[in-house]
XYZ file of C-alpha atoms in Angstrom:
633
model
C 0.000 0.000 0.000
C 0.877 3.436 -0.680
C 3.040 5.390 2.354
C 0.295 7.826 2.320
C -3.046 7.037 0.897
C -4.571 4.255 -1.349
C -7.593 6.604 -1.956
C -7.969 10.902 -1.572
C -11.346 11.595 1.051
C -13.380 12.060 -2.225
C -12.974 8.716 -3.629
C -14.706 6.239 -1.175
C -18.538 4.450 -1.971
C -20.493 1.886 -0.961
C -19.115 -0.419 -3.677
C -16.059 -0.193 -1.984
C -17.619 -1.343 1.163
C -15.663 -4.063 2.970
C -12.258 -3.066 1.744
C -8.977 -0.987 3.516
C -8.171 1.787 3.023
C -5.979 4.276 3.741
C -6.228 7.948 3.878
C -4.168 11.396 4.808
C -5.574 14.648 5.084
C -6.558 17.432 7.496
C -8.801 16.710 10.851
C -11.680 18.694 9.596
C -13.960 18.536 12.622
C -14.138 16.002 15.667
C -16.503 15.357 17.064
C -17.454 12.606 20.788
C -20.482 11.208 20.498
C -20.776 8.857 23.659
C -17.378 8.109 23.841
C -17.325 7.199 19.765
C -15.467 9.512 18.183
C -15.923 11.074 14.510
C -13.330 12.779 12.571
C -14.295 13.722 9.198
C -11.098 13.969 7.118
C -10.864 16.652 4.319
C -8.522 16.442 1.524
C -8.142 18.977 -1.639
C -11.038 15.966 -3.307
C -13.099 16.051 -0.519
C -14.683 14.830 3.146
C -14.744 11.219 4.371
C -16.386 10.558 7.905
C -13.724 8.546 9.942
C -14.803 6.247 12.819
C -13.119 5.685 16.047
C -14.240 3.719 18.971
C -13.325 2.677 22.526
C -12.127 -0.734 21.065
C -9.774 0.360 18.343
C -6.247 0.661 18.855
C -5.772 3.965 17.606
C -8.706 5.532 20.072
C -5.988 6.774 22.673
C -4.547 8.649 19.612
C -7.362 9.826 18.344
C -8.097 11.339 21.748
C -5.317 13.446 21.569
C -6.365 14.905 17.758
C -7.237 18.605 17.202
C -8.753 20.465 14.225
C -6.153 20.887 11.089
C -3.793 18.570 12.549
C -2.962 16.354 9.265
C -2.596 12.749 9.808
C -2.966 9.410 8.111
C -5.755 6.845 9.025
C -6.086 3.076 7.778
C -9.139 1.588 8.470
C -12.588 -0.559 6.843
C -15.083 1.031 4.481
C -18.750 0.128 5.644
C -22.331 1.517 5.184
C -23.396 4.042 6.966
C -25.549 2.655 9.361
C -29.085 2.704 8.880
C -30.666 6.876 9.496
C -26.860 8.237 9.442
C -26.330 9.303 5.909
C -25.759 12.074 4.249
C -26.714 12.372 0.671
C -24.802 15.854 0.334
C -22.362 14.450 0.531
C -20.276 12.514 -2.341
C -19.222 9.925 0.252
C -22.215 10.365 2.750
C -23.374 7.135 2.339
C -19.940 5.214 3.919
C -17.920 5.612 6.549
C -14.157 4.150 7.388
C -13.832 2.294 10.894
C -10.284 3.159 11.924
C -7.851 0.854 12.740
C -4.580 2.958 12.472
C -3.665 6.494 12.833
C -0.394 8.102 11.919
C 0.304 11.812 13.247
C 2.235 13.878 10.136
C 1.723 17.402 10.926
C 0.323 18.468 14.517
C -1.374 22.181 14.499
C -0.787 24.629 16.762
C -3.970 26.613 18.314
C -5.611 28.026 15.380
C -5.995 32.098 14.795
C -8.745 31.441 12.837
C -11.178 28.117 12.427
C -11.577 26.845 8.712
C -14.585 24.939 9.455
C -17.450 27.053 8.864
C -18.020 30.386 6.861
C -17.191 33.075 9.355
C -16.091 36.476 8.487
C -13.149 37.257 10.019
C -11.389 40.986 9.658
C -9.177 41.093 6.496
C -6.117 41.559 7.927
C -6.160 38.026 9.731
C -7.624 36.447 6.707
C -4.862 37.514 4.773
C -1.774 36.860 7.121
C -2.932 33.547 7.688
C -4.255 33.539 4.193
C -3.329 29.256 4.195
C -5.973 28.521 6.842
C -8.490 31.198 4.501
C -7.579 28.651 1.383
C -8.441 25.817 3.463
C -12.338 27.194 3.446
C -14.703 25.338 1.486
C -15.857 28.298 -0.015
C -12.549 29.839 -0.939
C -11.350 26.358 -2.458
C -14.052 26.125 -4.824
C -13.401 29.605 -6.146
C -9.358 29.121 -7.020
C -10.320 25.436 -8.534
C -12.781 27.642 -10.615
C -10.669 30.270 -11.305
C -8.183 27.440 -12.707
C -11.328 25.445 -14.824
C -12.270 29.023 -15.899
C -8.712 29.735 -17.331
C -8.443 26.494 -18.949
C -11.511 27.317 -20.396
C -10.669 29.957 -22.088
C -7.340 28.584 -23.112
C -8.583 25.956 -24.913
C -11.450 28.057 -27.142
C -9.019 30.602 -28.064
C -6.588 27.608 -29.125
C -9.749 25.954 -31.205
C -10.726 29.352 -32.689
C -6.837 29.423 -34.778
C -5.094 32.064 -31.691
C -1.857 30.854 -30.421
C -0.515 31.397 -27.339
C 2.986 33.867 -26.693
C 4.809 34.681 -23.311
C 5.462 38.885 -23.908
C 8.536 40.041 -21.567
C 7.799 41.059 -17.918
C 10.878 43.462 -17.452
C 10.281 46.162 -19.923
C 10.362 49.854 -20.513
C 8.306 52.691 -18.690
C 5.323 53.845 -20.559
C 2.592 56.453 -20.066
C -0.555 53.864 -20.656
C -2.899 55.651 -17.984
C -1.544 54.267 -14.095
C 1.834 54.363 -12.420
C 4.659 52.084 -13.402
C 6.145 49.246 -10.998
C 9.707 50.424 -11.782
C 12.691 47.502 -11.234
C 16.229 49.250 -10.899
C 18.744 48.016 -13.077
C 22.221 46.972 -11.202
C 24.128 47.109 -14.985
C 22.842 49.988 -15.746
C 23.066 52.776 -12.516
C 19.608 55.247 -12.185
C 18.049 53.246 -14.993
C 14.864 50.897 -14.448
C 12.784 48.793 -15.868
C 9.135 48.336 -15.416
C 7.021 45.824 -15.039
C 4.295 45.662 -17.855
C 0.732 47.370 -17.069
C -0.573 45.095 -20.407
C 1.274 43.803 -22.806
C -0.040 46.255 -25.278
C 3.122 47.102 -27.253
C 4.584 43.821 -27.205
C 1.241 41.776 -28.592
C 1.407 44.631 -31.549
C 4.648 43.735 -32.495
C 4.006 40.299 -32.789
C 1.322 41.574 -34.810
C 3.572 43.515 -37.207
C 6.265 40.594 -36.878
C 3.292 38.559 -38.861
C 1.878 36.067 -36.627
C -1.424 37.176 -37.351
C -3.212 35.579 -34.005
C -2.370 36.430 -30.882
C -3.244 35.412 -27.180
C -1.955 35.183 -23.712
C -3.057 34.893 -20.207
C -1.444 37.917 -19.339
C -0.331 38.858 -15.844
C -0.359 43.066 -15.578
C 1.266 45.180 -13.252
C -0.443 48.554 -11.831
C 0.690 50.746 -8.967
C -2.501 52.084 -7.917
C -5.250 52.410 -5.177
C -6.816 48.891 -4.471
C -10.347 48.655 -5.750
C -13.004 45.667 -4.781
C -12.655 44.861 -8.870
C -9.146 45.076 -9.180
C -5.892 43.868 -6.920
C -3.743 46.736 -6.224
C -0.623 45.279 -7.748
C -1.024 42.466 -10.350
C -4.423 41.184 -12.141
C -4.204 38.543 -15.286
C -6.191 39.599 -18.431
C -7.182 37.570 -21.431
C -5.000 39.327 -23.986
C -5.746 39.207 -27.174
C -4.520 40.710 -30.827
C -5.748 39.926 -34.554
C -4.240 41.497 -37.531
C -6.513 42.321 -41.144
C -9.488 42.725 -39.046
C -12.353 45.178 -38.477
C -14.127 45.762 -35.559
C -16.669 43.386 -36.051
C -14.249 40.673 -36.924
C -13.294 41.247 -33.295
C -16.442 41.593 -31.385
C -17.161 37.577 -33.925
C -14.145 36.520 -32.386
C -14.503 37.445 -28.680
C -18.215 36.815 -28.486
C -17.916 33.308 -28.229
C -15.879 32.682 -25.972
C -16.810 34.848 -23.808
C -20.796 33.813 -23.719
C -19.211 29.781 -23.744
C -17.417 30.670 -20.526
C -20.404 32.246 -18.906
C -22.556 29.642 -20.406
C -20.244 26.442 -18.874
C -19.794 28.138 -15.754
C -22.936 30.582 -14.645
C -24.894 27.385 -13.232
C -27.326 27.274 -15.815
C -28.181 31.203 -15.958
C -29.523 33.019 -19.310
C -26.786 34.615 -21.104
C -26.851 36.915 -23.446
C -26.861 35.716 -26.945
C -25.853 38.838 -29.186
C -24.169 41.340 -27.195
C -26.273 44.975 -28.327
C -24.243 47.482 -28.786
C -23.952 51.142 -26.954
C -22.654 54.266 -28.026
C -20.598 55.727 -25.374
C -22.777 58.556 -25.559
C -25.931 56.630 -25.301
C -24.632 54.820 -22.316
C -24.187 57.983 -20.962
C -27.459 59.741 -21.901
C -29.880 56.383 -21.175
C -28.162 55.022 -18.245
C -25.952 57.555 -17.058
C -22.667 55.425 -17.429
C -20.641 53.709 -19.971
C -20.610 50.216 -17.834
C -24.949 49.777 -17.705
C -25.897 47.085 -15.904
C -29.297 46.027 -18.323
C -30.698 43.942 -15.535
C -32.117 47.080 -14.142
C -34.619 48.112 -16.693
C -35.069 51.733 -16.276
C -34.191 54.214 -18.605
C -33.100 58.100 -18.109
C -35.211 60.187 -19.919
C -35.057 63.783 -21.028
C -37.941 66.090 -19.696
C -36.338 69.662 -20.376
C -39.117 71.011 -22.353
C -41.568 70.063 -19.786
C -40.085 72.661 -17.731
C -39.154 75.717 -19.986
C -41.262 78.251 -18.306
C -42.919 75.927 -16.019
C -44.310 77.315 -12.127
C -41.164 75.107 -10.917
C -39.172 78.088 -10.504
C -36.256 76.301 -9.577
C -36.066 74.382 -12.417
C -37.882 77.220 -14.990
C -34.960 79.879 -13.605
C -31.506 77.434 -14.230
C -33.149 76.657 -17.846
C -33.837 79.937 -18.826
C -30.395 81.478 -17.963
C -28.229 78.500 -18.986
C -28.721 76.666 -22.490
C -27.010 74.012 -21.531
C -28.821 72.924 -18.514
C -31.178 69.994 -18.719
C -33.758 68.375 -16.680
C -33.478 64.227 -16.900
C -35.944 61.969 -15.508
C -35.588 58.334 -13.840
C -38.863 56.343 -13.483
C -39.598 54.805 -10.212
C -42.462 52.085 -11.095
C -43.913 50.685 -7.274
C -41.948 53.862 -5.710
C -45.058 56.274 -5.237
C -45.035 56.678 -1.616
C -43.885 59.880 -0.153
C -42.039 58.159 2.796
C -40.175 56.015 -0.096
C -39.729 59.641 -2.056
C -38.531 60.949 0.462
C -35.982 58.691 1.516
C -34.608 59.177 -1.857
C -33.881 62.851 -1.468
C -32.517 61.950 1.481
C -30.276 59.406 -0.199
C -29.269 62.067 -2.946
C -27.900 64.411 0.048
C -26.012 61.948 1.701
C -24.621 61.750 -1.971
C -23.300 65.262 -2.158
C -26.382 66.036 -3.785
C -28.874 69.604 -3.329
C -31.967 66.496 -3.199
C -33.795 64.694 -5.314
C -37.349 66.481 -7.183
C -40.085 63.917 -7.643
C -43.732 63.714 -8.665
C -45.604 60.867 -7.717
C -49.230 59.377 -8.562
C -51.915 57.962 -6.070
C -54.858 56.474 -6.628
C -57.923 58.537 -7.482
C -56.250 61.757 -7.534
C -56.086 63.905 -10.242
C -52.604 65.132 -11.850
C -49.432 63.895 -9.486
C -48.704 64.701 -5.689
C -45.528 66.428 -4.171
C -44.377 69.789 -4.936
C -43.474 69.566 -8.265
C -46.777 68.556 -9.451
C -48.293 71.216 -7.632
C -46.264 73.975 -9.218
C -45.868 73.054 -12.530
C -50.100 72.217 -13.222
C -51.667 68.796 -14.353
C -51.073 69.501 -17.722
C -47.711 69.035 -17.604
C -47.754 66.548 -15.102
C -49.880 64.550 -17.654
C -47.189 65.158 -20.325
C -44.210 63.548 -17.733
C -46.457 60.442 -17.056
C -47.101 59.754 -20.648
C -43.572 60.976 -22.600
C -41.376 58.388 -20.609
C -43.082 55.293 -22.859
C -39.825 55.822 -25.274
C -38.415 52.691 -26.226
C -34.072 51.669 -25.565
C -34.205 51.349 -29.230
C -33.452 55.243 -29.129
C -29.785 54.122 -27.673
C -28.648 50.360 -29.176
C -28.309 49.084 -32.075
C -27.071 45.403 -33.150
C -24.399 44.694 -35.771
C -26.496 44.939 -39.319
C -25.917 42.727 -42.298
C -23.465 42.981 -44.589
C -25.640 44.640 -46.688
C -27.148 46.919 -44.268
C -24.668 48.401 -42.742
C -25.825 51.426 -42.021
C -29.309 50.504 -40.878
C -30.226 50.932 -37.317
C -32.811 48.362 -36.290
C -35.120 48.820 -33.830
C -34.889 46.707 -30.416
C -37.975 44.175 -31.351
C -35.321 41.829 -32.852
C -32.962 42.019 -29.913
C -34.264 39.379 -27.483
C -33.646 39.312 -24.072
C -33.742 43.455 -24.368
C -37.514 43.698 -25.233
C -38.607 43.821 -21.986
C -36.137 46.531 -21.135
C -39.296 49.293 -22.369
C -40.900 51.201 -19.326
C -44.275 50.337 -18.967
C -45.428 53.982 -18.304
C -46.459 55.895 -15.347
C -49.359 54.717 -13.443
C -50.866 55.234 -9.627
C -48.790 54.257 -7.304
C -45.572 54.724 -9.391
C -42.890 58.039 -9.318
C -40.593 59.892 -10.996
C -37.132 61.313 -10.031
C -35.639 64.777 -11.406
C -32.137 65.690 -12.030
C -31.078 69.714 -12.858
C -27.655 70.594 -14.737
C -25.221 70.128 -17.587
C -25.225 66.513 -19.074
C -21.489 66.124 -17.894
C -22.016 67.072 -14.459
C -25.056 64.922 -14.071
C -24.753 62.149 -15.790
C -22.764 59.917 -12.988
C -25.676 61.107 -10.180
C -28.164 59.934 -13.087
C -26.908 56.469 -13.065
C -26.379 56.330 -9.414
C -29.972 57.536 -8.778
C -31.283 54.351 -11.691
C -29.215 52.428 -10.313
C -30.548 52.867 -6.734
C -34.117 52.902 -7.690
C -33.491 49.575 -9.495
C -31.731 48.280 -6.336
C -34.709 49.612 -3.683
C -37.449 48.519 -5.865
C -36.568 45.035 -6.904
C -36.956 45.758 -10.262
C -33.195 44.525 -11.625
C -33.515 41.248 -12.903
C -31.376 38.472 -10.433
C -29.630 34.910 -12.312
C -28.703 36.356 -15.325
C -25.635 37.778 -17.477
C -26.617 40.565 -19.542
C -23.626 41.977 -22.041
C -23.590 44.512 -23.837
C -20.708 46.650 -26.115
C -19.509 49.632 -25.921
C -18.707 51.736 -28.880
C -18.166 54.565 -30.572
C -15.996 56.085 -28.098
C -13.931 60.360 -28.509
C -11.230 60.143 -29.499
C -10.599 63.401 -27.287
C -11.561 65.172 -24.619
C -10.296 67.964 -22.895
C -8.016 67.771 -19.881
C -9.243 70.369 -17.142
C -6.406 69.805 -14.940
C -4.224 70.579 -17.824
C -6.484 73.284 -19.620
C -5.671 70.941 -22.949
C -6.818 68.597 -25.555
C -5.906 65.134 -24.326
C -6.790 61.316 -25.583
C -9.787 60.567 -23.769
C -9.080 56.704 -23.922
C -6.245 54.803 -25.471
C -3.888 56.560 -27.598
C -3.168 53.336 -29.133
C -6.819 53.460 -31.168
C -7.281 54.352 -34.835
C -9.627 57.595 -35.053
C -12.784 56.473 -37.200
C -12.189 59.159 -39.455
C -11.495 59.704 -43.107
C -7.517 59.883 -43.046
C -6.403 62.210 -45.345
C -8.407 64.251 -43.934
C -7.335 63.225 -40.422
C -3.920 64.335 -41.190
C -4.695 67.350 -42.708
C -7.037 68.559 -39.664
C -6.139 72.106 -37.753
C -4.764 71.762 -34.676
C -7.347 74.929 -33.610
C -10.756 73.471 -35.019
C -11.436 72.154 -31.604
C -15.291 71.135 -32.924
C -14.360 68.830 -35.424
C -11.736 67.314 -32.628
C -14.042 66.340 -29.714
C -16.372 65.080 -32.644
C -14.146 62.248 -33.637
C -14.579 58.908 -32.482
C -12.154 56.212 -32.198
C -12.460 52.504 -33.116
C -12.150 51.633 -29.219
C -14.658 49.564 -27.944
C -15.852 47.842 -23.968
C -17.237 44.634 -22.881
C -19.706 44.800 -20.259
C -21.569 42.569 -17.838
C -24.190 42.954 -15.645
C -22.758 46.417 -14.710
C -18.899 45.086 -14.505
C -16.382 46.512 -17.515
C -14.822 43.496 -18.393
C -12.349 44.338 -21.089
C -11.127 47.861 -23.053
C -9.709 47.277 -27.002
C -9.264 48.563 -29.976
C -8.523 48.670 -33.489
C -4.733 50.135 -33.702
C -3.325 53.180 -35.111
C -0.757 51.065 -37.146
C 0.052 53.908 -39.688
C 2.893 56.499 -38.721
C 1.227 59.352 -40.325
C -1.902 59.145 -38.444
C -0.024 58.449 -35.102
C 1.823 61.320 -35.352
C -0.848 63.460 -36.102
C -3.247 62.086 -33.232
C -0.415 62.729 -30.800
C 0.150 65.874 -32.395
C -3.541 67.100 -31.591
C -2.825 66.075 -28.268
C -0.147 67.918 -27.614
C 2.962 65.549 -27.817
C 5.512 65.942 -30.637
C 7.367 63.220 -32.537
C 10.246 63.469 -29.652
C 7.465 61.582 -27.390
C 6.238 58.757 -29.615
C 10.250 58.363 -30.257
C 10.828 58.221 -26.331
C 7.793 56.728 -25.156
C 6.902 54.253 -27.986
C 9.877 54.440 -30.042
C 9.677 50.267 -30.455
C 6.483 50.380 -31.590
C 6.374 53.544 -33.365
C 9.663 52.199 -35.850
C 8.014 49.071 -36.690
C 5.050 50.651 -37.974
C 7.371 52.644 -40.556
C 8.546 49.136 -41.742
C 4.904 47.620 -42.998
C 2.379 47.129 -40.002
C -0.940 45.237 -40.913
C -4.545 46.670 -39.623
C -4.940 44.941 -36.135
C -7.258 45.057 -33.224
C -7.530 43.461 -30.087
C -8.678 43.348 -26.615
C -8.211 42.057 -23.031
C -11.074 40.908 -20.983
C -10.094 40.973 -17.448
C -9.916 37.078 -16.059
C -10.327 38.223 -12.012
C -13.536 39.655 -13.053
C -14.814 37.209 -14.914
C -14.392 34.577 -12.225
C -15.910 37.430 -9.697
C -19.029 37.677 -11.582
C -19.444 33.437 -11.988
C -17.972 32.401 -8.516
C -20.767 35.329 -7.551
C -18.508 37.345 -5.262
C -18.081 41.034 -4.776
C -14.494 41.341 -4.266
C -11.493 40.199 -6.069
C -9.828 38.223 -2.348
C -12.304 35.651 -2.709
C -10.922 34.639 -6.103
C -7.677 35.445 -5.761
C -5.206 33.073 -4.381
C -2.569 35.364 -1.959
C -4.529 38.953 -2.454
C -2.573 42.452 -1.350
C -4.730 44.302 1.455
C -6.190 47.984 0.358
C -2.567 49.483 1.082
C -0.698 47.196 -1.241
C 0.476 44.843 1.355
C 1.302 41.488 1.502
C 0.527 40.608 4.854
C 1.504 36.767 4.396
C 5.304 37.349 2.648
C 5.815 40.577 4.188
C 5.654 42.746 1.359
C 6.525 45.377 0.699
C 10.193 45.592 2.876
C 12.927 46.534 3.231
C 16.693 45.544 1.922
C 19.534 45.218 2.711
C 22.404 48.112 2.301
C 24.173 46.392 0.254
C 21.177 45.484 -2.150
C 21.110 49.223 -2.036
C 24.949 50.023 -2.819
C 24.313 47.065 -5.631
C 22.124 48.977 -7.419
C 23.619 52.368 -6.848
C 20.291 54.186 -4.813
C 20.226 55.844 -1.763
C 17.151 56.639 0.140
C 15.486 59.737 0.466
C 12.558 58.691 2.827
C 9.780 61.149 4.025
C 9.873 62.402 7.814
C 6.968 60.497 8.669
């Protein structure tokens, strides 16, 4: 017999009744039941219920067993007897009467149990983070992580991509977040830096002529921890096609992407054909570019409703500022006042001045609350009845090949028909919001997305994607009083491109009117992945990083790699990078990226387990020619 086991703790079933066995694992829970004692034995494959009583050798042993201590048992397989099993479990309906235990690794007191799901403050979770992995819970989400990945691997391999390792030590780029810089002993005060994507690199291989691109990518970001994203590192699907238009992409990605959801969202609808957005659609109907289309209500645009309306609050910021707007959020089931109320209370907390409403009660004439009141039942009327538009307004779905150009409405794109608001009716309400589109537009969202939230009106088991298109290609950079790249500078402007090039530098209109060929993936509210199609002609790059301000000397500095090898024949190419933490967040169905990550940083970019960040040695420091300037404090 093996020195260890002859079966794992998942392996054991009544047809195996009547044989030894022996098994090694952890001493899950014990448990004295009249002097009999019960350890159930947990392996990475599963639980077995061990047997021990007064009459077995290895009882004085087993006496002397606490939780996690890791031993090996031989022993019988029998039935359960009669009334004792447990069908949920795999091997709930035999037991093993023990016969021999061997200690291999005694525990010391435990910080934290691992039987159980308790929550347990995040610093101990993580400095003890391998009791954490020893949680049921926590198990299942790395093993799914791992059949996720696979996953993924395997249709991108069946689907022609091929799989490339891009360098992790590399050069320091602008791309958006701070670098991870690595000093370089051979070369004193110069660094490298780990890569924040692999962006340049899978563009290359691109222009090198491989065509088909993909890699599970590990990235590198110095910046503020997030409950989506681990403050250091997070692995992305990465993935780069050359001779391809957007739509070849969004063919390609599609897939996989609804197979994965599909093999591993537990038998939830997914969507089918991803609709796609605008950017500033998203904006205007949901009031972000990441929508979450569970929630079916729409923002609507009441301005006119108003212009010289008794709301003088309202009627005064109209008349004296053009661009001011009034947008509307339907609350179907939410005409109470105590409920309306609560929701201007909500908008204050929020930074907000309060949230206008109108509500409708039964047998009353015209709306109730203030608003109603001051601007007359007429208009009232008009707000009830104008917020039947239909989401068709804002998507559209990919058209034929011979329709291009053709939006169609949303009848054809199933699951989304439902997504229409069924009107205003007693007992529903209606939220206001006062301003400029681009200061408004986040509170917008926030207030849908709230409404959908308090009135149970989001759908719940579902996946709903969508994409995001049509994205500027500019916008301008307050902080910086200047015309800046609004997304990735890597992204070819959708626009003619002679005429690109030959655009003035001054006509600031026709600037922050171009969109680029830059594109999101979004689910249920999450943004799982950013790409493009490239700027892979020198001419064009120079000019868009001309209109933002940057001369040749910075493409040459910056990008100078990538930037040469487009002057020496570079194909059209697109890609993308769907983030893989998220996608196991959303399918594991967990809020934050430590539950599916396998030694997580805390919110201040430590590793509590290793001890990382720390300090070195002086001689690491003389090695590589730095001296510390630390801050007082």
């Amino acid at each position: 017999m093996h020195r260890y086991r002859s079966h794992t703790c998942g392996d054991l079933r009544e047809a195996l009744a009547d044989e030894t066995t022996r098994l090694s694992g952890w001493c899950h829970r014990i448990r004295d039941h009249g002097g009999v004692l019960f350890i159930d034995l947990r392996d990475h494959y599963g639980v077995t219920q061990c047997v021990v009583d007064p009459d077995s050798k290895a009882f004085a042993l087993a006496e002397k067993l606490r939780s996690e201590w890791v031993v090996r048992i031989d022993g019988l397989v029998r039935r359960r007897p009669e009334g004792t099993e447990n069908p949920e479990m795999p091997t709930g309906l035999i037991e093993v009467y023990v016969t021999e235990i061997e200690v291999l690794g005694p525990a010391a007191e435990l910080p934290m149990p691992v039987f159980g799901d308790h929550n347990y403050p995040e610093d101990m979770r993580l400095r003890y983070r391998f009791l954490d992995l020893r949680r049921d819970k926590l198990h299942k989400n790395i093993m799914l992580r791992g059949q996720i990945i696979d996953f993924l691997r395997a249709r991108m391999k069946e689907r022609g991509f091929f799989e490339f390792q891009t360098p992790i030590l590399t050069a320091s780029s602008p791309e958006g977040a701070r670098d991870f810089l690595v000093p370089s002993r051979l070369h004193p005060g110069k660094f490298y830096a780990l890569p924040q994507a692999p962006q340049q690199f899978k563009q290359l291989i691109m222009v090198a002529g491989f065509d088909r691109y993909f890699q599970i990518a590990p990235c590198f970001r110095d910046e503020d921890a997030r409950a989506d994203r681990s403050p250091g590192e997070f692995y992305q699907l990465d993935v780069e096609m050359s001779f391809v238009t957007q739509e070849d992409v969004f063919a390609e990605v599609e897939p996989v992407l609804r197979g994965v959801f599909e093999e591993f969202g537990g038998g939830r609808p997914v969507t089918q054909k991803f609709p796609l957005i605008s950017y500033s659609a998203a904006l205007r109907a949901f009031g972000t570019d990441k929508p979450d289309l569970r929630n079916p209500l729409l923002i609507h645009d009441v301005t006119n409703v108003f212009r010289d309306s008794g709301f003088g609050v309202f009627a005064k910021r109209l008349a004296a500022d053009p661009e001011a707007v009034v947008w509307a959020v339907p609350a179907p089931g939410g005409g109470q006042r105590t409920f309306c109320d609560r929701m201007d209370s909500w908008a204050k907390s929020e930074g907000q001045p309060g949230l206008a409403y109108i509500f409708w009660r039964e047998g009353e004439e015209g709306g109730a609350g203030p608003v109603a009141k001051n601007i007359g039942i007429e208009r009232t009327e008009l707000i009830r009845q104008g917020v039947n538009g239909r989401l068709s307004e804002f998507v559209r779905l990919p058209a034929p090949e011979d329709q291009k150009e053709e939006k169609f409405p949303l009848e054809i794109a199933e699951p989304y028909r439902e997504l229409r608001p069924v009107g205003l009716k007693a007992g529903d309400a209606i939220f206001f919001v006062l301003g400029k589109p681009k200061d408004i537009y986040k509170f917008a969202g926030a207030a849908r997305q709230r409404l959908g939230e308090e009135l149970a009106l989001s759908k719940t088991g579902v996946f709903e994607f969508c994409w995001i298109v049509d994205f500027p290609m500019y916008e301008w950079n307050d902080d910086e009083k200047k015309i800046d790249f609004s997304h990735n500078p890597f992204s070819m402007p959708n626009f003619e491109h002679d005429a690109f090039v030959a655009l003035d530098p001054s006509d600031e209109k026709t600037i922050f009117g171009i969109k680029a060929f830059q594109y999101d993936i979004v689910c249920n509210g999450v943004e799982l992945s950013s790409g493009a199609i490239r700027n892979h002609r020198p001419d064009i790059m120079r000019k868009a990083f001309a209109l933002a301000g940057y001369d040749e000397r910075v493409l040459e500095e910056k990008f100078g790699g990538m930037y040469r090898a487009f002057q020496y024949g570079a194909p059209p190419h697109g890609g993308i990078a769907p983030g893989v933490d998220r996608i196991v967040m959303l399918l594991a169905g967990e809020e934050n990226l430590r539950e599916i990550v396998l030694f997580p940083m805390n919110q201040r970019a430590e590793d509590l387990l290793m001890g990382a960040p720390s300090t070195v040695t002086a001689k690491q420091l003389r090695e590589l020619h730095i001296r510390l300037n630390l801050p007082d404090n």
